[in-house]
Amino acid sequence: MQQLSERARAEGLRLTGEGGLLSRLTKMVVESALEGEMEDHLGYARHDPAGSDGGNSRNGTRSKELLTEAGPVQIAVPRDRDGSFTPQLVRKRQRRLSGVDDLVISLSAKGLTHGEICAHLAEVYGAEVSKQTISTITEKVLEGMSAWQNRPLDPVYPVIFIDAVNVKIRDGQVANRPIYVALAVTCEGTREILGLWAGEHGDGEGAKYWLRVLSEIKNRGTQDCLIVVCDGLKGLPEAIATVWPRTITQTCIVHLLRNSFRYASKKDWSAIAKDLKPVYTAASESDALDRFVEFSEKWEKRYPAIIRLWTNAWAEFVPFLQFDREIRTIICTTNAIESINARIRRAVNARGHFPTEQAALKCVYLAVMSLDPTGTGRQRWSNRWKAALNAFEVTFDGRLSAGKK
């Protein structure tokens, strides 16, 4: 190793790639470890007289190319005469070290397609890896995804945000399908993604679908939720009332505003936003209703669809008006989940469309698992939610602390 280091300094050897310093060091380490395994298997060291008793003994080596994080490495694997040696560091028929699999999964989680991962490995490490190999590596996450999707959950959450990310799935023909993400805030103020559920193509899911999803969450341990924030998902309020009768369903104000702008000319957006602000910042429900009447009188003739939109969503819009500022600030928008959806969309859009629903879920799961690798986001969330959690404890008569017990 010292000679290699001195040669690297003298000749300027590359650090990675074929023939690089790291690949040579990897070859030395792996071959030394395999030789140690052979000694343990036979019970004596190389050139030891104990091996001349006519029993099992060394029988040369066989060459094997191993894909490592330092690039392709040609190693010599020791053999024994009766073929009973089974190495553990590099198993029979194994062509990759585990670090390569972790690297591929990490690149996939960051949105790279299988072709881009192949090109990256070839460019950086000088390794030729097929798309099928990349697919085989990423398939390993399915078992972990199943365990994650069925893991036990906390008994109570102050808020659960539910939103959808549309993906293109080729099922006969390419069509948009929603994948629903449920993001909860824990009693400690950290975020936890409860699971992923694929929806159906068409007019959307109804109460029966949402009853199944929420029942699954409840069966995994969540017996109470104070507020569920969503974006007008059909049938969801009815399912919430069935599964958690005391839970409040709150529509996302930002989504409501965005949907309002769809019915209006762009030149009127600023005026509409200004006139709607007194409605969702009102001190009480009655005050909000008065401000909405004023808004209707001004805009109904020009944009009746906006008035109908707010009227239909009124029952899910007003609940947050009964809370103080700390709770209002937190629950009036699904911005908490929008940042996660942005990361998911980046990974999804890089692939265009998926052959199956399972492939789409795998991609989204990998994107979710790559969130906040340093843990700084977790700390920011905890600091942001402290005031709101105190307000929740007072407003909801100790349901949070009761759930912790």
Tab-separated table of C-alpha atoms in Angstrom:
chain	number	residue	atom	x	y	z
A	1	MET	CA	0.000	0.000	0.000
A	2	GLN	CA	2.886	2.341	0.777
A	3	GLN	CA	4.498	1.523	-2.577
A	4	LEU	CA	1.247	2.274	-4.399
A	5	SER	CA	0.912	5.580	-2.583
A	6	GLU	CA	4.491	6.567	-3.467
A	7	ARG	CA	3.915	5.577	-7.096
A	8	ALA	CA	0.691	7.620	-7.161
A	9	ARG	CA	2.565	10.698	-5.976
A	10	ALA	CA	5.385	10.118	-8.448
A	11	GLU	CA	3.380	9.191	-11.546
A	12	GLY	CA	0.062	10.936	-10.851
A	13	LEU	CA	-2.132	7.829	-10.824
A	14	ARG	CA	-5.876	8.388	-10.945
A	15	LEU	CA	-7.768	7.908	-7.711
A	16	THR	CA	-10.802	6.103	-9.188
A	17	GLY	CA	-11.612	4.175	-12.353
A	18	GLU	CA	-9.842	1.231	-13.943
A	19	GLY	CA	-6.201	1.128	-12.865
A	20	GLY	CA	-6.757	3.887	-10.285
A	21	LEU	CA	-5.190	3.923	-6.838
A	22	LEU	CA	-8.424	2.991	-5.055
A	23	SER	CA	-9.102	0.056	-7.359
A	24	ARG	CA	-5.619	-1.340	-6.679
A	25	LEU	CA	-6.022	-0.912	-2.942
A	26	THR	CA	-9.461	-2.543	-3.177
A	27	LYS	CA	-7.911	-5.504	-5.017
A	28	MET	CA	-5.314	-5.928	-2.274
A	29	VAL	CA	-7.832	-5.719	0.550
A	30	VAL	CA	-10.373	-8.070	-1.065
A	31	GLU	CA	-7.778	-10.679	-2.026
A	32	SER	CA	-6.203	-10.554	1.451
A	33	ALA	CA	-9.637	-11.050	3.039
A	34	LEU	CA	-10.419	-13.992	0.727
A	35	GLU	CA	-7.083	-15.557	1.585
A	36	GLY	CA	-7.953	-15.185	5.267
A	37	GLU	CA	-11.277	-16.919	4.667
A	38	MET	CA	-9.473	-19.769	2.921
A	39	GLU	CA	-7.115	-20.180	5.879
A	40	ASP	CA	-10.097	-20.373	8.241
A	41	HIS	CA	-11.755	-22.919	5.943
A	42	LEU	CA	-8.718	-25.182	5.657
A	43	GLY	CA	-7.416	-24.675	9.179
A	44	TYR	CA	-3.827	-23.847	8.248
A	45	ALA	CA	-1.891	-21.002	6.599
A	46	ARG	CA	-0.248	-21.054	3.180
A	47	HIS	CA	2.964	-23.157	3.074
A	48	ASP	CA	2.138	-24.674	6.470
A	49	PRO	CA	3.340	-28.347	6.671
A	50	ALA	CA	-0.068	-29.222	8.126
A	51	GLY	CA	-1.445	-29.074	4.594
A	52	SER	CA	0.610	-32.006	3.354
A	53	ASP	CA	-1.473	-34.687	5.072
A	54	GLY	CA	-3.408	-35.548	1.916
A	55	GLY	CA	-6.645	-33.787	2.933
A	56	ASN	CA	-8.322	-30.783	1.351
A	57	SER	CA	-5.832	-28.104	0.245
A	58	ARG	CA	-5.448	-25.044	-1.932
A	59	ASN	CA	-5.957	-25.439	-5.670
A	60	GLY	CA	-4.791	-22.170	-7.199
A	61	THR	CA	-7.094	-19.240	-7.987
A	62	ARG	CA	-9.653	-18.195	-10.542
A	63	SER	CA	-9.952	-14.723	-12.014
A	64	LYS	CA	-13.074	-12.680	-11.424
A	65	GLU	CA	-14.034	-9.101	-12.327
A	66	LEU	CA	-15.754	-7.294	-9.485
A	67	LEU	CA	-17.612	-4.000	-9.824
A	68	THR	CA	-16.756	-1.754	-6.889
A	69	GLU	CA	-17.229	1.883	-5.933
A	70	ALA	CA	-13.671	2.457	-7.155
A	71	GLY	CA	-14.426	0.934	-10.573
A	72	PRO	CA	-13.958	-2.550	-12.079
A	73	VAL	CA	-11.407	-4.631	-10.160
A	74	GLN	CA	-9.902	-7.919	-11.385
A	75	ILE	CA	-9.410	-10.182	-8.363
A	76	ALA	CA	-7.983	-13.660	-7.857
A	77	VAL	CA	-10.362	-15.872	-5.855
A	78	PRO	CA	-8.664	-18.825	-4.107
A	79	ARG	CA	-9.967	-22.364	-4.703
A	80	ASP	CA	-9.721	-25.631	-2.778
A	81	ARG	CA	-9.443	-29.140	-4.163
A	82	ASP	CA	-12.822	-30.498	-3.081
A	83	GLY	CA	-14.721	-27.315	-4.007
A	84	SER	CA	-16.187	-26.795	-0.532
A	85	PHE	CA	-14.830	-23.265	-0.040
A	86	THR	CA	-17.701	-20.727	0.044
A	87	PRO	CA	-16.388	-17.158	0.460
A	88	GLN	CA	-18.550	-14.684	2.357
A	89	LEU	CA	-16.997	-11.322	1.461
A	90	VAL	CA	-17.462	-11.951	-2.260
A	91	ARG	CA	-19.943	-14.777	-2.636
A	92	LYS	CA	-20.071	-17.181	-5.542
A	93	ARG	CA	-21.590	-15.561	-8.664
A	94	GLN	CA	-21.465	-12.152	-6.946
A	95	ARG	CA	-20.228	-9.477	-9.349
A	96	ARG	CA	-20.783	-6.305	-7.316
A	97	LEU	CA	-19.830	-5.098	-3.856
A	98	SER	CA	-22.764	-3.857	-1.784
A	99	GLY	CA	-21.549	-0.265	-2.000
A	100	VAL	CA	-22.284	-0.264	-5.745
A	101	ASP	CA	-25.885	-1.281	-5.089
A	102	ASP	CA	-26.218	1.534	-2.549
A	103	LEU	CA	-24.779	3.983	-5.081
A	104	VAL	CA	-27.231	2.892	-7.795
A	105	ILE	CA	-30.199	3.162	-5.431
A	106	SER	CA	-29.053	6.617	-4.321
A	107	LEU	CA	-28.721	7.851	-7.917
A	108	SER	CA	-32.138	6.426	-8.775
A	109	ALA	CA	-33.680	8.182	-5.768
A	110	LYS	CA	-32.270	11.480	-7.016
A	111	GLY	CA	-34.168	11.146	-10.274
A	112	LEU	CA	-31.616	9.646	-12.682
A	113	THR	CA	-33.008	7.226	-15.242
A	114	HIS	CA	-31.520	3.769	-15.694
A	115	GLY	CA	-29.737	4.924	-18.842
A	116	GLU	CA	-28.263	7.932	-17.043
A	117	ILE	CA	-27.031	5.721	-14.190
A	118	CYS	CA	-25.336	3.401	-16.700
A	119	ALA	CA	-23.677	6.402	-18.348
A	120	HIS	CA	-22.573	7.776	-14.965
A	121	LEU	CA	-20.957	4.493	-13.920
A	122	ALA	CA	-19.198	4.227	-17.285
A	123	GLU	CA	-17.936	7.815	-17.196
A	124	VAL	CA	-16.834	8.010	-13.563
A	125	TYR	CA	-15.868	4.424	-12.766
A	126	GLY	CA	-15.189	2.958	-16.204
A	127	ALA	CA	-17.742	0.220	-15.521
A	128	GLU	CA	-20.100	-1.158	-18.166
A	129	VAL	CA	-23.422	-1.966	-16.475
A	130	SER	CA	-26.606	-2.847	-18.345
A	131	LYS	CA	-30.014	-1.252	-17.748
A	132	GLN	CA	-31.293	-4.679	-16.718
A	133	THR	CA	-28.652	-4.840	-13.975
A	134	ILE	CA	-29.703	-1.403	-12.714
A	135	SER	CA	-33.327	-2.539	-12.676
A	136	THR	CA	-32.365	-5.708	-10.768
A	137	ILE	CA	-30.520	-3.639	-8.145
A	138	THR	CA	-33.430	-1.230	-7.606
A	139	GLU	CA	-35.859	-4.151	-7.362
A	140	LYS	CA	-34.209	-4.984	-4.038
A	141	VAL	CA	-35.963	-2.009	-2.430
A	142	LEU	CA	-39.422	-3.569	-2.926
A	143	GLU	CA	-39.100	-5.730	0.193
A	144	GLY	CA	-38.083	-2.691	2.231
A	145	MET	CA	-40.926	-0.687	0.709
A	146	SER	CA	-43.461	-3.315	1.751
A	147	ALA	CA	-42.144	-3.340	5.333
A	148	TRP	CA	-42.159	0.471	5.423
A	149	GLN	CA	-45.727	0.653	4.088
A	150	ASN	CA	-46.935	-1.704	6.837
A	151	ARG	CA	-44.873	-0.432	9.788
A	152	PRO	CA	-46.654	0.547	13.061
A	153	LEU	CA	-47.675	4.209	13.399
A	154	ASP	CA	-48.092	6.592	16.337
A	155	PRO	CA	-51.426	6.451	18.195
A	156	VAL	CA	-52.221	10.122	17.514
A	157	TYR	CA	-51.120	12.848	15.107
A	158	PRO	CA	-52.039	16.534	15.381
A	159	VAL	CA	-52.207	17.008	11.592
A	160	ILE	CA	-52.177	14.764	8.531
A	161	PHE	CA	-51.718	16.330	5.087
A	162	ILE	CA	-52.992	14.350	2.088
A	163	ASP	CA	-52.056	15.323	-1.455
A	164	ALA	CA	-51.511	13.690	-4.837
A	165	VAL	CA	-48.700	13.542	-7.395
A	166	ASN	CA	-49.744	12.580	-10.922
A	167	VAL	CA	-47.564	10.062	-12.761
A	168	LYS	CA	-47.846	8.545	-16.227
A	169	ILE	CA	-48.326	4.768	-16.207
A	170	ARG	CA	-48.481	2.597	-19.324
A	171	ASP	CA	-51.357	0.217	-18.671
A	172	GLY	CA	-52.584	-0.603	-22.161
A	173	GLN	CA	-52.096	3.071	-22.961
A	174	VAL	CA	-50.210	5.822	-21.164
A	175	ALA	CA	-52.509	7.658	-18.735
A	176	ASN	CA	-52.159	9.935	-15.744
A	177	ARG	CA	-52.593	8.190	-12.408
A	178	PRO	CA	-52.419	9.835	-8.968
A	179	ILE	CA	-50.143	8.599	-6.212
A	180	TYR	CA	-51.381	9.879	-2.868
A	181	VAL	CA	-48.925	10.884	-0.156
A	182	ALA	CA	-50.007	11.104	3.500
A	183	LEU	CA	-47.675	13.314	5.530
A	184	ALA	CA	-48.224	13.521	9.287
A	185	VAL	CA	-46.810	15.829	11.917
A	186	THR	CA	-45.882	13.892	15.049
A	187	CYS	CA	-46.492	14.975	18.644
A	188	GLU	CA	-42.795	15.933	18.795
A	189	GLY	CA	-43.142	18.280	15.814
A	190	THR	CA	-41.291	16.120	13.266
A	191	ARG	CA	-42.688	14.987	9.939
A	192	GLU	CA	-43.475	11.392	9.054
A	193	ILE	CA	-44.728	10.078	5.733
A	194	LEU	CA	-47.325	7.454	6.608
A	195	GLY	CA	-47.502	5.775	3.227
A	196	LEU	CA	-48.090	5.878	-0.521
A	197	TRP	CA	-51.248	4.779	-2.324
A	198	ALA	CA	-51.883	4.553	-6.067
A	199	GLY	CA	-55.214	5.901	-7.282
A	200	GLU	CA	-57.249	4.981	-10.320
A	201	HIS	CA	-57.408	6.665	-13.709
A	202	GLY	CA	-60.696	8.451	-14.328
A	203	ASP	CA	-62.939	10.703	-12.273
A	204	GLY	CA	-61.030	10.132	-9.044
A	205	GLU	CA	-61.464	8.047	-5.940
A	206	GLY	CA	-64.611	7.990	-3.845
A	207	ALA	CA	-65.509	7.431	-0.209
A	208	LYS	CA	-64.996	3.648	-0.488
A	209	TYR	CA	-61.380	4.085	-1.627
A	210	TRP	CA	-60.584	6.601	1.120
A	211	LEU	CA	-62.278	4.448	3.731
A	212	ARG	CA	-59.865	1.649	2.820
A	213	VAL	CA	-56.820	3.953	3.000
A	214	LEU	CA	-57.769	5.552	6.327
A	215	SER	CA	-58.754	2.195	7.822
A	216	GLU	CA	-55.299	0.895	6.893
A	217	ILE	CA	-53.693	3.830	8.730
A	218	LYS	CA	-55.931	3.216	11.742
A	219	ASN	CA	-55.173	-0.513	11.759
A	220	ARG	CA	-51.461	0.321	11.880
A	221	GLY	CA	-52.001	2.069	15.205
A	222	THR	CA	-53.320	5.606	14.616
A	223	GLN	CA	-56.462	5.877	16.712
A	224	ASP	CA	-56.899	9.651	16.540
A	225	CYS	CA	-56.008	12.610	14.342
A	226	LEU	CA	-56.958	16.181	15.199
A	227	ILE	CA	-57.029	17.727	11.716
A	228	VAL	CA	-56.715	16.357	8.172
A	229	VAL	CA	-55.710	18.927	5.540
A	230	CYS	CA	-56.483	18.045	1.918
A	231	ASP	CA	-57.404	19.569	-1.429
A	232	GLY	CA	-61.047	18.801	-2.098
A	233	LEU	CA	-60.580	15.063	-2.639
A	234	LYS	CA	-63.967	13.553	-3.405
A	235	GLY	CA	-65.272	11.216	-0.708
A	236	LEU	CA	-62.443	11.927	1.727
A	237	PRO	CA	-64.445	14.019	4.276
A	238	GLU	CA	-67.055	11.247	4.547
A	239	ALA	CA	-64.361	8.608	5.089
A	240	ILE	CA	-62.650	10.749	7.747
A	241	ALA	CA	-65.956	11.134	9.619
A	242	THR	CA	-66.339	7.339	9.623
A	243	VAL	CA	-62.807	6.381	10.696
A	244	TRP	CA	-62.070	9.301	13.079
A	245	PRO	CA	-65.411	10.894	14.067
A	246	ARG	CA	-63.793	13.723	16.072
A	247	THR	CA	-61.327	14.739	13.333
A	248	ILE	CA	-61.726	18.089	11.561
A	249	THR	CA	-61.395	18.132	7.761
A	250	GLN	CA	-59.722	21.306	6.481
A	251	THR	CA	-59.346	22.258	2.829
A	252	CYS	CA	-56.085	23.801	1.678
A	253	ILE	CA	-56.512	27.558	1.282
A	254	VAL	CA	-53.641	27.891	-1.199
A	255	HIS	CA	-55.163	25.240	-3.463
A	256	LEU	CA	-58.508	27.007	-3.199
A	257	LEU	CA	-56.894	30.252	-4.328
A	258	ARG	CA	-55.077	28.541	-7.202
A	259	ASN	CA	-58.292	26.937	-8.401
A	260	SER	CA	-59.999	30.341	-8.236
A	261	PHE	CA	-57.413	31.877	-10.551
A	262	ARG	CA	-58.105	29.190	-13.159
A	263	TYR	CA	-61.526	30.731	-13.763
A	264	ALA	CA	-60.251	34.318	-13.981
A	265	SER	CA	-58.356	36.387	-16.502
A	266	LYS	CA	-54.732	36.888	-15.535
A	267	LYS	CA	-55.135	40.646	-15.454
A	268	ASP	CA	-57.649	40.243	-12.567
A	269	TRP	CA	-55.571	37.873	-10.437
A	270	SER	CA	-54.047	40.525	-8.191
A	271	ALA	CA	-57.434	42.199	-7.593
A	272	ILE	CA	-59.121	38.870	-6.828
A	273	ALA	CA	-56.321	37.857	-4.442
A	274	LYS	CA	-56.615	41.208	-2.650
A	275	ASP	CA	-60.412	40.870	-2.283
A	276	LEU	CA	-60.214	37.239	-1.114
A	277	LYS	CA	-57.599	37.878	1.565
A	278	PRO	CA	-60.118	39.390	4.055
A	279	VAL	CA	-62.184	36.193	3.680
A	280	TYR	CA	-59.492	33.706	4.797
A	281	THR	CA	-57.904	36.079	7.330
A	282	ALA	CA	-61.205	36.938	9.038
A	283	ALA	CA	-61.403	36.815	12.821
A	284	SER	CA	-64.420	34.496	12.825
A	285	GLU	CA	-66.679	32.482	10.547
A	286	SER	CA	-69.405	35.156	10.578
A	287	ASP	CA	-66.863	37.815	9.654
A	288	ALA	CA	-65.545	35.611	6.839
A	289	LEU	CA	-69.092	35.155	5.539
A	290	ASP	CA	-69.640	38.933	5.472
A	291	ARG	CA	-66.392	39.444	3.565
A	292	PHE	CA	-67.349	36.690	1.120
A	293	VAL	CA	-70.707	38.369	0.474
A	294	GLU	CA	-68.829	41.557	-0.399
A	295	PHE	CA	-66.526	39.584	-2.706
A	296	SER	CA	-69.535	37.921	-4.384
A	297	GLU	CA	-71.285	41.217	-5.023
A	298	LYS	CA	-68.197	42.515	-6.817
A	299	TRP	CA	-67.151	39.466	-8.862
A	300	GLU	CA	-70.159	37.149	-9.314
A	301	LYS	CA	-71.328	38.609	-12.613
A	302	ARG	CA	-67.881	38.297	-14.175
A	303	TYR	CA	-66.712	35.024	-12.579
A	304	PRO	CA	-69.666	33.033	-11.207
A	305	ALA	CA	-67.573	29.844	-11.222
A	306	ILE	CA	-65.278	31.290	-8.522
A	307	ILE	CA	-68.271	32.014	-6.287
A	308	ARG	CA	-69.593	28.483	-6.816
A	309	LEU	CA	-66.144	27.026	-6.055
A	310	TRP	CA	-65.932	28.786	-2.680
A	311	THR	CA	-69.565	28.048	-1.841
A	312	ASN	CA	-69.092	24.303	-2.447
A	313	ALA	CA	-65.871	24.266	-0.387
A	314	TRP	CA	-67.197	26.459	2.438
A	315	ALA	CA	-67.851	23.626	4.906
A	316	GLU	CA	-64.223	22.439	4.632
A	317	PHE	CA	-62.848	26.003	4.425
A	318	VAL	CA	-64.153	27.503	7.679
A	319	PRO	CA	-62.890	25.080	10.389
A	320	PHE	CA	-59.481	26.708	10.785
A	321	LEU	CA	-61.112	30.103	11.508
A	322	GLN	CA	-61.984	28.922	15.015
A	323	PHE	CA	-58.306	28.509	15.957
A	324	ASP	CA	-55.683	31.025	17.043
A	325	ARG	CA	-52.884	32.327	14.835
A	326	GLU	CA	-50.347	29.568	15.648
A	327	ILE	CA	-52.650	26.829	14.391
A	328	ARG	CA	-53.999	28.851	11.466
A	329	THR	CA	-50.516	29.507	10.116
A	330	ILE	CA	-49.716	25.814	10.090
A	331	ILE	CA	-52.888	24.253	8.690
A	332	CYS	CA	-54.211	26.772	6.184
A	333	THR	CA	-51.933	25.405	3.457
A	334	THR	CA	-50.383	22.154	2.289
A	335	ASN	CA	-47.025	23.872	1.700
A	336	ALA	CA	-45.654	21.370	4.219
A	337	ILE	CA	-46.245	18.612	1.693
A	338	GLU	CA	-45.629	20.660	-1.450
A	339	SER	CA	-41.857	20.655	-0.889
A	340	ILE	CA	-41.916	16.854	-0.707
A	341	ASN	CA	-44.082	16.649	-3.815
A	342	ALA	CA	-41.582	18.842	-5.667
A	343	ARG	CA	-38.813	16.320	-4.960
A	344	ILE	CA	-41.068	13.457	-6.015
A	345	ARG	CA	-42.078	15.209	-9.256
A	346	ARG	CA	-38.427	15.784	-10.135
A	347	ALA	CA	-37.741	12.050	-9.910
A	348	VAL	CA	-40.982	11.135	-11.704
A	349	ASN	CA	-40.615	13.624	-14.559
A	350	ALA	CA	-37.092	12.393	-15.323
A	351	ARG	CA	-38.535	9.010	-16.301
A	352	GLY	CA	-41.424	10.189	-18.466
A	353	HIS	CA	-43.722	7.238	-17.826
A	354	PHE	CA	-43.647	3.899	-16.020
A	355	PRO	CA	-44.492	0.414	-17.305
A	356	THR	CA	-46.419	-0.583	-14.182
A	357	GLU	CA	-47.959	0.869	-11.040
A	358	GLN	CA	-45.328	-0.968	-8.975
A	359	ALA	CA	-42.504	0.743	-10.886
A	360	ALA	CA	-44.061	4.160	-10.221
A	361	LEU	CA	-44.474	3.434	-6.512
A	362	LYS	CA	-40.855	2.234	-6.323
A	363	CYS	CA	-39.637	5.494	-7.850
A	364	VAL	CA	-41.690	7.607	-5.447
A	365	TYR	CA	-40.573	5.495	-2.478
A	366	LEU	CA	-36.903	5.966	-3.382
A	367	ALA	CA	-37.444	9.736	-3.654
A	368	VAL	CA	-39.115	9.765	-0.236
A	369	MET	CA	-36.290	7.771	1.343
A	370	SER	CA	-33.702	10.245	0.047
A	371	LEU	CA	-35.329	13.249	1.768
A	372	ASP	CA	-33.346	15.174	4.390
A	373	PRO	CA	-30.167	13.026	4.403
A	374	THR	CA	-28.411	15.319	6.919
A	375	GLY	CA	-31.341	15.638	9.363
A	376	THR	CA	-31.340	19.454	9.304
A	377	GLY	CA	-34.875	19.527	7.919
A	378	ARG	CA	-36.108	17.429	10.835
A	379	GLN	CA	-34.729	19.984	13.294
A	380	ARG	CA	-36.303	22.898	11.399
A	381	TRP	CA	-39.672	21.171	11.465
A	382	SER	CA	-39.445	20.565	15.209
A	383	ASN	CA	-38.612	24.212	15.922
A	384	ARG	CA	-41.373	25.468	13.647
A	385	TRP	CA	-44.100	23.371	15.246
A	386	LYS	CA	-43.427	24.003	18.954
A	387	ALA	CA	-45.841	26.943	19.315
A	388	ALA	CA	-48.516	25.179	17.267
A	389	LEU	CA	-48.276	21.968	19.326
A	390	ASN	CA	-48.819	23.930	22.540
A	391	ALA	CA	-51.875	25.534	20.967
A	392	PHE	CA	-53.157	22.120	19.824
A	393	GLU	CA	-52.818	20.745	23.368
A	394	VAL	CA	-54.938	23.552	24.794
A	395	THR	CA	-57.488	23.765	21.969
A	396	PHE	CA	-58.160	20.024	21.770
A	397	ASP	CA	-58.436	19.393	25.532
A	398	GLY	CA	-55.366	17.197	25.937
A	399	ARG	CA	-56.075	14.734	23.098
A	400	LEU	CA	-52.406	14.896	22.092
A	401	SER	CA	-51.064	13.940	25.517
A	402	ALA	CA	-53.782	11.284	25.865
A	403	GLY	CA	-52.636	9.725	22.634
A	404	LYS	CA	-49.008	9.638	23.789
A	405	LYS	CA	-49.986	7.485	26.733
